Short mmCIF file of C-alpha atoms in Angstrom, two decimals:
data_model
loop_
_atom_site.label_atom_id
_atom_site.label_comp_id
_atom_site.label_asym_id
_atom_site.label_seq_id
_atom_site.Cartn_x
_atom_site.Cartn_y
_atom_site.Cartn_z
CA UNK A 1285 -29.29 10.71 -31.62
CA UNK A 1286 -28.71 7.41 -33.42
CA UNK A 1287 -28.85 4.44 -31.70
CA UNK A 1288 -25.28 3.75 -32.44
CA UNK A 1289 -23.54 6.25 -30.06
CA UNK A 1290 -26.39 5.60 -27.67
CA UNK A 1291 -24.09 2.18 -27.09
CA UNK A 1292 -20.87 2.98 -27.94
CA UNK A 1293 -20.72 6.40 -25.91
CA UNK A 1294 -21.33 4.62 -22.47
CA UNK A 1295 -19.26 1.86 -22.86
CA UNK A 1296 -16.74 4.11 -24.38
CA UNK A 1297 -17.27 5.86 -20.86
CA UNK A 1298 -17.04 3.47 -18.93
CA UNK A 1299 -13.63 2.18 -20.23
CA UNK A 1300 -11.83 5.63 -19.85
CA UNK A 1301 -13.26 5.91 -16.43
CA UNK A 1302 -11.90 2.86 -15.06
CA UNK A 1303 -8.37 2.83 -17.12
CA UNK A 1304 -8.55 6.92 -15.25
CA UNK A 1305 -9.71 5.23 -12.13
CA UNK A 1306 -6.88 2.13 -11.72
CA UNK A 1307 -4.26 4.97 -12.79
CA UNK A 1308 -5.12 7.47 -9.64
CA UNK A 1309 -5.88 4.37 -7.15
CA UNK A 1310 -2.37 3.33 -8.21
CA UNK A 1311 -0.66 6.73 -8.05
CA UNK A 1312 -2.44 7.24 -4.56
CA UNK A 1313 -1.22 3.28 -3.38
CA UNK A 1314 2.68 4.60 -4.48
CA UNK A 1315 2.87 7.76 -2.34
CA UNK A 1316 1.24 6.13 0.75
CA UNK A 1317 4.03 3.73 1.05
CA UNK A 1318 6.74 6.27 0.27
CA UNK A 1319 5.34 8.33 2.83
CA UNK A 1320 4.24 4.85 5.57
CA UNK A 1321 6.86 1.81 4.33
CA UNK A 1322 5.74 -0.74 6.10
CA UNK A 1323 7.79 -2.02 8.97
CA UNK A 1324 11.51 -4.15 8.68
CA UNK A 1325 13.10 -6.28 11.10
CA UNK A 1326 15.80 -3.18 10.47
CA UNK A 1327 13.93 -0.98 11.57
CA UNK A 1328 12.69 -2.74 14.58
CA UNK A 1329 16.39 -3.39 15.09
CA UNK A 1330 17.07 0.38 14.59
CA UNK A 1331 14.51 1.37 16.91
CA UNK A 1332 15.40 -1.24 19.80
CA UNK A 1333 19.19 0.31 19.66
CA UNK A 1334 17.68 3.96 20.06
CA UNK A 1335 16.26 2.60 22.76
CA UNK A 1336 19.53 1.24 24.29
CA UNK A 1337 19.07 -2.32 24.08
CA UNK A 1338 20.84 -4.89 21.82
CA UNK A 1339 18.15 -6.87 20.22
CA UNK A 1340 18.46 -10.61 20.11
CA UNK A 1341 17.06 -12.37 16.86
CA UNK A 1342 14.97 -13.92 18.89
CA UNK A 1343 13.45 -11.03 20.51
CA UNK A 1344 13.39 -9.19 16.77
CA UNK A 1345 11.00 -11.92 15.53
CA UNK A 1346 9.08 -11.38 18.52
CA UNK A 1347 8.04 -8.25 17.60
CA UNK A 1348 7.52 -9.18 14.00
CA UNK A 1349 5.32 -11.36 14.75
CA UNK A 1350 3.30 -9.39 17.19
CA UNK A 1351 2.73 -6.41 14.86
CA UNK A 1352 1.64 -9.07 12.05
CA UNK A 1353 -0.59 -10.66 14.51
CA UNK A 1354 -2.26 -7.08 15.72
CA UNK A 1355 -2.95 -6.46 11.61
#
Protein backbone atom coordinates (compact mmCIF):
# COMPACT_ATOMS: atom_id res chain seq x y z
CA UNK A 1 0.00 0.00 0.00
CA UNK A 2 1.63 3.40 -0.54
CA UNK A 3 2.49 5.37 2.14
CA UNK A 4 0.10 8.01 1.06
CA UNK A 5 -3.28 6.38 2.01
CA UNK A 6 -1.45 4.86 4.94
CA UNK A 7 -2.01 8.75 6.31
CA UNK A 8 -4.73 10.01 4.65
CA UNK A 9 -7.09 6.86 5.23
CA UNK A 10 -6.97 7.23 9.14
CA UNK A 11 -7.30 10.68 9.41
CA UNK A 12 -9.86 10.52 6.74
CA UNK A 13 -11.43 8.04 9.41
CA UNK A 14 -11.21 9.68 12.01
CA UNK A 15 -12.99 12.85 10.67
CA UNK A 16 -16.15 10.91 9.43
CA UNK A 17 -16.28 9.18 12.72
CA UNK A 18 -16.49 12.09 14.83
CA UNK A 19 -18.69 14.46 12.32
CA UNK A 20 -21.02 10.62 12.57
CA UNK A 21 -20.38 10.68 16.25
CA UNK A 22 -21.46 14.64 17.24
CA UNK A 23 -24.53 13.97 14.75
CA UNK A 24 -26.02 10.77 16.86
CA UNK A 25 -24.86 12.35 20.40
CA UNK A 26 -26.92 15.31 19.18
CA UNK A 27 -29.92 13.42 17.78
CA UNK A 28 -29.88 11.29 21.10
CA UNK A 29 -29.51 14.91 23.41
CA UNK A 30 -32.94 16.16 21.21
CA UNK A 31 -35.25 13.21 21.98
CA UNK A 32 -34.24 13.00 25.69
CA UNK A 33 -35.56 16.38 26.33
CA UNK A 34 -38.67 15.93 24.20
CA UNK A 35 -39.32 12.95 26.04
CA UNK A 36 -37.79 14.58 30.01
CA UNK A 37 -38.16 18.74 29.52
CA UNK A 38 -36.70 19.83 32.26
CA UNK A 39 -38.80 21.34 34.98
CA UNK A 40 -40.81 25.14 34.82
CA UNK A 41 -41.99 27.20 37.52
CA UNK A 42 -45.40 26.26 35.33
CA UNK A 43 -45.22 23.22 35.86
CA UNK A 44 -44.44 23.32 39.48
CA UNK A 45 -47.37 25.73 39.51
CA UNK A 46 -49.46 23.13 37.56
CA UNK A 47 -48.59 20.44 39.78
CA UNK A 48 -49.14 22.41 43.20
CA UNK A 49 -52.92 23.20 41.82
CA UNK A 50 -53.46 19.33 41.13
CA UNK A 51 -52.60 19.09 44.34
CA UNK A 52 -55.21 21.62 45.65
CA UNK A 53 -53.16 24.31 46.84
CA UNK A 54 -52.69 27.86 45.40
CA UNK A 55 -49.02 28.38 45.15
CA UNK A 56 -47.56 31.62 46.36
CA UNK A 57 -44.49 33.02 44.28
CA UNK A 58 -42.78 32.72 47.08
CA UNK A 59 -43.38 29.19 47.79
CA UNK A 60 -42.88 28.48 43.71
CA UNK A 61 -39.25 29.70 44.00
CA UNK A 62 -38.94 27.57 46.89
CA UNK A 63 -39.17 24.66 45.09
CA UNK A 64 -37.08 25.93 42.24
CA UNK A 65 -34.55 26.37 44.12
CA UNK A 66 -34.61 23.14 45.99
CA UNK A 67 -34.68 20.92 42.88
CA UNK A 68 -31.62 23.12 41.49
CA UNK A 69 -29.91 22.68 44.71
CA UNK A 70 -30.56 18.61 44.81
CA UNK A 71 -28.86 18.63 40.96
Amino acid sequence: MDLWLQITLPIIALIVGAIVGFYLSQRYFKKYLRENPPVNENMIRAMMMQMGRKPSEKQVRQVMQSMNEAK
